[in-house]
PDB file of C-alpha atoms in Angstrom:
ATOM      1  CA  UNK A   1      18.813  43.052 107.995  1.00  0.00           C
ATOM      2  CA  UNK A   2      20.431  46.487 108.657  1.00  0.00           C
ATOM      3  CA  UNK A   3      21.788  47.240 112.651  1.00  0.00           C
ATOM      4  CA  UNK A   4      21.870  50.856 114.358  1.00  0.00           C
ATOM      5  CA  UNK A   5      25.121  51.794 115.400  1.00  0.00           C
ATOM      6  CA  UNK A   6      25.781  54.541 117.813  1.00  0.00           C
ATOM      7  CA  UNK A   7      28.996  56.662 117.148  1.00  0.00           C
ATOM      8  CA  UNK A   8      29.949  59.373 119.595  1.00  0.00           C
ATOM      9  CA  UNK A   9      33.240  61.635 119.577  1.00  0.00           C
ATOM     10  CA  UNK A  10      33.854  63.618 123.465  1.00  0.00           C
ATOM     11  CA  UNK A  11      36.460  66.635 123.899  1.00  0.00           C
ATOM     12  CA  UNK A  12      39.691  65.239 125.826  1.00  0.00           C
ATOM     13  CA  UNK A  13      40.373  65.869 128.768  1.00  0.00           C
ATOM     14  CA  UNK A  14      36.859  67.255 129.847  1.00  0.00           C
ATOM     15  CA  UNK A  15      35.025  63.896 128.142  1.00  0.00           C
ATOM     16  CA  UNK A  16      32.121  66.470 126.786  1.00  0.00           C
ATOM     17  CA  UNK A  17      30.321  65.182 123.949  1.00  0.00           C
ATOM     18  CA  UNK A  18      30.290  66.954 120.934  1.00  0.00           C
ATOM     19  CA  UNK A  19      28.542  64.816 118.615  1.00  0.00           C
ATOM     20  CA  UNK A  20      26.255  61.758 118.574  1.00  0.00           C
ATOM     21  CA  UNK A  21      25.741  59.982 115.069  1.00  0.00           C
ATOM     22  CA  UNK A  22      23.514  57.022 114.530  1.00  0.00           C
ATOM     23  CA  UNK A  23      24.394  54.943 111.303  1.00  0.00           C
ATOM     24  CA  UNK A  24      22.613  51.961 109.652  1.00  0.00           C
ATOM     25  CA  UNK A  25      24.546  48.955 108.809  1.00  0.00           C
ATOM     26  CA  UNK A  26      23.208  47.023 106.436  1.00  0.00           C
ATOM     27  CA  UNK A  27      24.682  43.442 107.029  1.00  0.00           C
ATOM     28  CA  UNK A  28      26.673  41.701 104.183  1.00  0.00           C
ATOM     29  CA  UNK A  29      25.170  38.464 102.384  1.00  0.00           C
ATOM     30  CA  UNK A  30      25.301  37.059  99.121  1.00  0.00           C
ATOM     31  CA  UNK A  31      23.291  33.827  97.885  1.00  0.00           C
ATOM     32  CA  UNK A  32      24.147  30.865  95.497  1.00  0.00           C
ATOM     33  CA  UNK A  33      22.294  28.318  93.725  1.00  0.00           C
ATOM     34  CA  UNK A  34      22.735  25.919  90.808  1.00  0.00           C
ATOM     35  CA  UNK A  35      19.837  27.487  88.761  1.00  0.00           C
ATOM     36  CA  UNK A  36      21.731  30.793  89.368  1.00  0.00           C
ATOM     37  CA  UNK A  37      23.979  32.857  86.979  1.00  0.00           C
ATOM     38  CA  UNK A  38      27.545  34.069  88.205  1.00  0.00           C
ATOM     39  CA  UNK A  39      26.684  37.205  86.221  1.00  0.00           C
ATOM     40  CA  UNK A  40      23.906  38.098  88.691  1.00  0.00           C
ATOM     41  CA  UNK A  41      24.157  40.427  91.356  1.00  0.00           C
ATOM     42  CA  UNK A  42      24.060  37.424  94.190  1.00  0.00           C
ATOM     43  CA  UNK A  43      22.422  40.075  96.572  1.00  0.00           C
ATOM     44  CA  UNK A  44      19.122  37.775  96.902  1.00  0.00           C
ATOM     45  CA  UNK A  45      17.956  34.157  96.494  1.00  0.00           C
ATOM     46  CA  UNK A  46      16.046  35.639  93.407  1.00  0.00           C
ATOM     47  CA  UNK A  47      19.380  36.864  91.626  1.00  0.00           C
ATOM     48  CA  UNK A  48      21.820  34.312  92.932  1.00  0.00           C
ATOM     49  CA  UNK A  49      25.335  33.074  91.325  1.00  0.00           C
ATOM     50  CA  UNK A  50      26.038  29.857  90.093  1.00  0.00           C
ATOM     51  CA  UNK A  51      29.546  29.000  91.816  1.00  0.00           C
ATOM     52  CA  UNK A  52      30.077  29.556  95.192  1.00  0.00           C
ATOM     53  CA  UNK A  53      33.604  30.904  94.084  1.00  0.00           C
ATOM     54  CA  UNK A  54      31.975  34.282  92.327  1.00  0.00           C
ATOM     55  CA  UNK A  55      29.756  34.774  95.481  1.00  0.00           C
ATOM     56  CA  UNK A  56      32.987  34.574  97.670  1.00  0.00           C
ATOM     57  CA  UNK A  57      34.565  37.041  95.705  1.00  0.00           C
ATOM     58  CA  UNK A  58      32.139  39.768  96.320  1.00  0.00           C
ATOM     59  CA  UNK A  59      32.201  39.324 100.234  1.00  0.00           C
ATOM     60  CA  UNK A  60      35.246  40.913 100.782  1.00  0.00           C
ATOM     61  CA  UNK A  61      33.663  42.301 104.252  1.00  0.00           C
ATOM     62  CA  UNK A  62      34.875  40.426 107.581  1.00  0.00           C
ATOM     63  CA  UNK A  63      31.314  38.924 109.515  1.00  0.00           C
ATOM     64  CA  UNK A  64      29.529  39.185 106.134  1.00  0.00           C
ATOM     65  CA  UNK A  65      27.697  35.821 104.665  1.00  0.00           C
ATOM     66  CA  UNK A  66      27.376  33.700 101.889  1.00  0.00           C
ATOM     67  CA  UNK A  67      24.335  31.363 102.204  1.00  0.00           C
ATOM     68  CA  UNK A  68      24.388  28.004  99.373  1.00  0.00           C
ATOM     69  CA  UNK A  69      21.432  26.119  98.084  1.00  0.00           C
ATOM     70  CA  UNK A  70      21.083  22.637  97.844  1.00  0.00           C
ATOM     71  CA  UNK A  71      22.821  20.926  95.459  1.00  0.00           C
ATOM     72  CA  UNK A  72      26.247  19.364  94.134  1.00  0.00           C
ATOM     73  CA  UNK A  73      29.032  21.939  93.253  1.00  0.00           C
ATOM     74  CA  UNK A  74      31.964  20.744  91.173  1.00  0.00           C
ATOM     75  CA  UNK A  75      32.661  22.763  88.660  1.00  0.00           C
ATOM     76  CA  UNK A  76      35.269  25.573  88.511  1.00  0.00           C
ATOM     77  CA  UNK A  77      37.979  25.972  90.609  1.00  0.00           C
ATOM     78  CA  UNK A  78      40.755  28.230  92.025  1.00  0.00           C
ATOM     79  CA  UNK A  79      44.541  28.149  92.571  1.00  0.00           C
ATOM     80  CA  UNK A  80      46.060  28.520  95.940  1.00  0.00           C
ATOM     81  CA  UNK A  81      48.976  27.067  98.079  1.00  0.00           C
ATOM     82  CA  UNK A  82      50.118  24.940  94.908  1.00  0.00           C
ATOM     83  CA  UNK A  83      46.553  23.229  93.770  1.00  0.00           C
ATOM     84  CA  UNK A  84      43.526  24.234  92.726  1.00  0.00           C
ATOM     85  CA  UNK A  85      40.558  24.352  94.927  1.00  0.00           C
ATOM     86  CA  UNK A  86      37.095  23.801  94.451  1.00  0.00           C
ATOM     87  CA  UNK A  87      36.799  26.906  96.852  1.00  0.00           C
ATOM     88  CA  UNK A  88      39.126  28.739  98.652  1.00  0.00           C
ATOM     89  CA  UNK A  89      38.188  31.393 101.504  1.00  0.00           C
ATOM     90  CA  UNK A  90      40.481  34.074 102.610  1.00  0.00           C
ATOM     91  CA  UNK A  91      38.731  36.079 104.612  1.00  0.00           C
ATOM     92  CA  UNK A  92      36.523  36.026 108.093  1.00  0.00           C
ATOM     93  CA  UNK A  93      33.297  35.520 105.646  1.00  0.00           C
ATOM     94  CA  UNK A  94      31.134  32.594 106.521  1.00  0.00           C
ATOM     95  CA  UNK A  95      30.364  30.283 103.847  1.00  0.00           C
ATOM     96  CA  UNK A  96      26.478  28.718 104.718  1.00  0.00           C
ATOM     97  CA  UNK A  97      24.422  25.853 103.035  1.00  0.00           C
ATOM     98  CA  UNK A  98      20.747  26.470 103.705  1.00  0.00           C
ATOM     99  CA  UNK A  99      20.081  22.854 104.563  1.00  0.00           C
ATOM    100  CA  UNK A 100      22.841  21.234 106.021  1.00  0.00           C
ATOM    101  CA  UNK A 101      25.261  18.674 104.484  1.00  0.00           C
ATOM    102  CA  UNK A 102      23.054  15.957 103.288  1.00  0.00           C
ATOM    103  CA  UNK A 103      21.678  18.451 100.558  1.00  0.00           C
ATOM    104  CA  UNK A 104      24.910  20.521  99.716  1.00  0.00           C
ATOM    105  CA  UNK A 105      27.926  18.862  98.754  1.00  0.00           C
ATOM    106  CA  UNK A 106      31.351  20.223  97.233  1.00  0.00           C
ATOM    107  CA  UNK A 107      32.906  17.871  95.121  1.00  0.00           C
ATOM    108  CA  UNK A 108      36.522  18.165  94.594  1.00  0.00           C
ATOM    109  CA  UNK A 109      38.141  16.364  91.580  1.00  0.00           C
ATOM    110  CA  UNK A 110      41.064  13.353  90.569  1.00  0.00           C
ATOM    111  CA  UNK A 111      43.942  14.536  88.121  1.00  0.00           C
ATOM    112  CA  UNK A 112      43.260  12.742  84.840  1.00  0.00           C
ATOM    113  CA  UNK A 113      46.223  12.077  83.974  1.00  0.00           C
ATOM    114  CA  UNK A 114      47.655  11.019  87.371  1.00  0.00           C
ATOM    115  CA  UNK A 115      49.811   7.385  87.369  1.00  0.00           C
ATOM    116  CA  UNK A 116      48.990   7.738  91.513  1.00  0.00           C
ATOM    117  CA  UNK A 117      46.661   5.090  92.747  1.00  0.00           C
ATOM    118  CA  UNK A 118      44.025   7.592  94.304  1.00  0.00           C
ATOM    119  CA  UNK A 119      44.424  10.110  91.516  1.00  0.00           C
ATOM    120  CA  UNK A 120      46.342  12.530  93.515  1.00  0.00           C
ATOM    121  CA  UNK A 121      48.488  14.826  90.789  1.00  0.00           C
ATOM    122  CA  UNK A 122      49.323  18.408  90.178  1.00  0.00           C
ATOM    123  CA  UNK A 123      45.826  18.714  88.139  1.00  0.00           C
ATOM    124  CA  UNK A 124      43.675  17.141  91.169  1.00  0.00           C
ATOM    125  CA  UNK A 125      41.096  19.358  92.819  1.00  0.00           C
ATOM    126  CA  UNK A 126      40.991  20.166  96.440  1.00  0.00           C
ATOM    127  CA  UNK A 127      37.436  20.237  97.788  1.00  0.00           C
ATOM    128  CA  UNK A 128      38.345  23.991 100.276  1.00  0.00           C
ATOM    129  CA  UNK A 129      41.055  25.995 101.132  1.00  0.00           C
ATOM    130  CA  UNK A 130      40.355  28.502 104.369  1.00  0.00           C
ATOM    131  CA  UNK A 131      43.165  31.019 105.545  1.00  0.00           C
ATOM    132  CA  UNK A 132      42.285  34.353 107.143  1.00  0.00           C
ATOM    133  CA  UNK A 133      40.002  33.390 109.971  1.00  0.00           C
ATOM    134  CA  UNK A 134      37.158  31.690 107.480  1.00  0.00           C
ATOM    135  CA  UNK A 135      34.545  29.169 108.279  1.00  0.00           C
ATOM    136  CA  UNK A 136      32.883  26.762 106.439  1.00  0.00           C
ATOM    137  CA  UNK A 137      29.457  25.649 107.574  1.00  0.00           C
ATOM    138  CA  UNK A 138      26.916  22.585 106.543  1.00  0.00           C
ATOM    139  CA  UNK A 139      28.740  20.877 103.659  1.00  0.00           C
ATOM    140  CA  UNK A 140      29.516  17.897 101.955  1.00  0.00           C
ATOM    141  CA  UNK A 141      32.515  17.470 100.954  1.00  0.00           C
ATOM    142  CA  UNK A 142      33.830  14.540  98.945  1.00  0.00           C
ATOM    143  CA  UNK A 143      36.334  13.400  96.149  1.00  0.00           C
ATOM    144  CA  UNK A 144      39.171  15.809  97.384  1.00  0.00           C
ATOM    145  CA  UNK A 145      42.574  14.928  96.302  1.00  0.00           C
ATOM    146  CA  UNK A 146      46.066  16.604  96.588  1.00  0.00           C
ATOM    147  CA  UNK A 147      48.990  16.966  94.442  1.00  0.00           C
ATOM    148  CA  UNK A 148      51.479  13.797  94.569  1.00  0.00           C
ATOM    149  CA  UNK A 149      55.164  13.230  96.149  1.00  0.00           C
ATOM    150  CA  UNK A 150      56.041  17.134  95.794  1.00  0.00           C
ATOM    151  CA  UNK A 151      53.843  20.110  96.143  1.00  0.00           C
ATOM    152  CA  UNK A 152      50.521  20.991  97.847  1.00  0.00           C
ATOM    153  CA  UNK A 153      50.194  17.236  99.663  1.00  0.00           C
ATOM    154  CA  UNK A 154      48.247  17.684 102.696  1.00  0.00           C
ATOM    155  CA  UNK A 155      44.303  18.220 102.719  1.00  0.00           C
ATOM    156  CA  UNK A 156      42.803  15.971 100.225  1.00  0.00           C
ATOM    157  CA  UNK A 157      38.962  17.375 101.567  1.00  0.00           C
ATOM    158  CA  UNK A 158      40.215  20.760 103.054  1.00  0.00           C
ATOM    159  CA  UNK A 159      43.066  22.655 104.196  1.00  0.00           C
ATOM    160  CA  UNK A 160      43.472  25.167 106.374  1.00  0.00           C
ATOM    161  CA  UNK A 161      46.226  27.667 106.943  1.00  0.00           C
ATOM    162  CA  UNK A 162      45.865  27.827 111.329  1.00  0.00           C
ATOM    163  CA  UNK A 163      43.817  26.617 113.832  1.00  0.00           C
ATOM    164  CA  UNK A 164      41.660  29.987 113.036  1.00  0.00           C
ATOM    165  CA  UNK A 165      39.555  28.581 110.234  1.00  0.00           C
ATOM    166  CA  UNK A 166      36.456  26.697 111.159  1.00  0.00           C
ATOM    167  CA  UNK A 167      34.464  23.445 109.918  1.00  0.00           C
ATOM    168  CA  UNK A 168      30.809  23.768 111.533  1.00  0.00           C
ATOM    169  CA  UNK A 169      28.646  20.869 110.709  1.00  0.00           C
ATOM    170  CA  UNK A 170      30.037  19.443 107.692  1.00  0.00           C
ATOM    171  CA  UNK A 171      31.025  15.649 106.299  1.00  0.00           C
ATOM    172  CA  UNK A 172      34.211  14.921 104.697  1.00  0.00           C
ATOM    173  CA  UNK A 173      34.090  11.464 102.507  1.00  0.00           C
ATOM    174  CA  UNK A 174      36.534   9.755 100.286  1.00  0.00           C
ATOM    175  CA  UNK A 175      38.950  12.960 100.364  1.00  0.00           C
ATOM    176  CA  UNK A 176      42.809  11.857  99.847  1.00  0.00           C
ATOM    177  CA  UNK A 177      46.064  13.087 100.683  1.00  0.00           C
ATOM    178  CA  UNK A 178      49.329  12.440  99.725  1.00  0.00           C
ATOM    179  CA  UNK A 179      50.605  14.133 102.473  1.00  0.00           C
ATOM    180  CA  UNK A 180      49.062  14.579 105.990  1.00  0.00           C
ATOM    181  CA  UNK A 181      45.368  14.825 106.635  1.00  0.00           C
ATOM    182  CA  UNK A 182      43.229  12.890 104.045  1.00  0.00           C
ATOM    183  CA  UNK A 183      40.289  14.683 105.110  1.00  0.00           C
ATOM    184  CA  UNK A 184      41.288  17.892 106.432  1.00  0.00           C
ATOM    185  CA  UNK A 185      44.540  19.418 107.351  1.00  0.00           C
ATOM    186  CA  UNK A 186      44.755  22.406 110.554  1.00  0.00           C
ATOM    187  CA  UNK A 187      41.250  24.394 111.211  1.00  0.00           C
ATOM    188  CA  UNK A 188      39.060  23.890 114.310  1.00  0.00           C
ATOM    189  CA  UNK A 189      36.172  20.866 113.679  1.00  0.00           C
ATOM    190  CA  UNK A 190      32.863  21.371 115.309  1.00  0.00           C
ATOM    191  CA  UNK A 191      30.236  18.701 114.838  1.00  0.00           C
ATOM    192  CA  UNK A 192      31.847  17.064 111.534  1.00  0.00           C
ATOM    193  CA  UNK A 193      32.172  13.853 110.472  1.00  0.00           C
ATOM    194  CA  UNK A 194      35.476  12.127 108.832  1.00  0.00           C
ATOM    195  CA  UNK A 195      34.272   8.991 106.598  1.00  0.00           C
ATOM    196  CA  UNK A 196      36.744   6.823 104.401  1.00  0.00           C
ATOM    197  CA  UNK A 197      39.670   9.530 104.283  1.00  0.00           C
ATOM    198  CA  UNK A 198      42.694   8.431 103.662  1.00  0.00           C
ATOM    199  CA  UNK A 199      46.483   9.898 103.780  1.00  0.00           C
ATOM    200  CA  UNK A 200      49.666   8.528 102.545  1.00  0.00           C
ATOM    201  CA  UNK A 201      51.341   9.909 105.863  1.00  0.00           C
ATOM    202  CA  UNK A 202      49.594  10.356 109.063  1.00  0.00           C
ATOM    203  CA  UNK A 203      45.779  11.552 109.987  1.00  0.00           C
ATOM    204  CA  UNK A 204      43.534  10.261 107.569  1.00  0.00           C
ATOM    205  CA  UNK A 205      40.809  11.759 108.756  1.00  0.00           C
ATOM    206  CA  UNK A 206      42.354  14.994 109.710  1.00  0.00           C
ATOM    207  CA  UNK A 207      45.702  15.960 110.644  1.00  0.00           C
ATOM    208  CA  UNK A 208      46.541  19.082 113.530  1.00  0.00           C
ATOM    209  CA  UNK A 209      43.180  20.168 113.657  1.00  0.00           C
ATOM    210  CA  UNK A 210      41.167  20.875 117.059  1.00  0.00           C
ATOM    211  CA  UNK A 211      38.364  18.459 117.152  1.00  0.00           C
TER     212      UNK A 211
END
């Protein structure tokens, strides 16, 4: 949906006007569903991408959107603060299922070859990582784990860099840490649920995080 925006420039120290533009801005969204291919466009539920990683990518523009069918995403992944990630958000974007947690899930993954009892390793997958002001908003997320004894240990389901990132409306299950904050680790929680989270430290649900 495009927005009118006014822009106006006045002559100091009189204040005269001396020109009035009017722009369109066309707000920013991108869309993402399993039947989608990350070589698409992602501009439209008819051209969407497959991960919600590619779609992320592209929405590089603070306020803009990316909106997530229904559906189980765990495959793929991307490295940051020691461990790969299922998703990681670095921007103000928001990051959208279209029908709420019970239908769109993020799966994170154990390391296969871990000798830890909950599969936490260098090669485990982190369900989210948020830095920059991002929000995540209407997901499951389940089967997080961190890196073990050394490393990226805290947030098994998510971690966030501040208290600046946001979880809207999402479930964390069956996430682990080996640090602090089984479930999720910093960020600001708004109607989310912590199920069966655990951390080797303290917080297994979450861990410095406003709730």
């Amino acid at each position: 949906m495009a927005k009118e925006a006014r822009l106006i420039a006045t002559n100091p120290p009189s204040g005269e006007v001396s020109a009035v533009v009017t722009v369109s801005v066309q707000d920013i969204a991108y869309y993402v569903a399993l039947s989608g291919d990350d070589g698409a466009d992602g501009l439209s539920w008819a051209t969407p991408k497959k991960t919600i990683q590619a779609a992320v990518d592209l929405c590089q523009i603070p306020g803009g959107a990316v909106w997530v069918s229904n559906g189980i995403y765990d495959a793929g992944g991307r490295a940051a603060f020691g461990l790969s990630n299922r998703v990681v958000i670095t921007n103000a974007i928001i990051v959208r299922s279209a029908n709420g947690p019970f239908s769109t899930y993020i799966f994170g993954d154990l390391d296969p070859d871990s000798t830890n009892l909950y599969g936490c390793g260098p090669n485990a997958v982190r369900c989210a990582y948020l830095s920059g002001g991002a929000t995540l908003d209407g997901f499951g997320m389940a089967n997080g784990r961190t890196d073990f004894s050394s490393g990226s240990v805290n947030g098994g389901g998510v971690l966030c860099n501040s208290s600046e990132e946001r979880l809207l409306n999402c479930v964390v299950t069956g996430c682990v840490a080996d640090g602090h904050g089984g479930g999720v680790y910093r960020g600001a929680l708004t109607r989310c649920e912590l199920n069966n989270n655990y951390a080797s430290q303290d917080g297994g649900g979450a861990y410095d995080s406003q709730v």
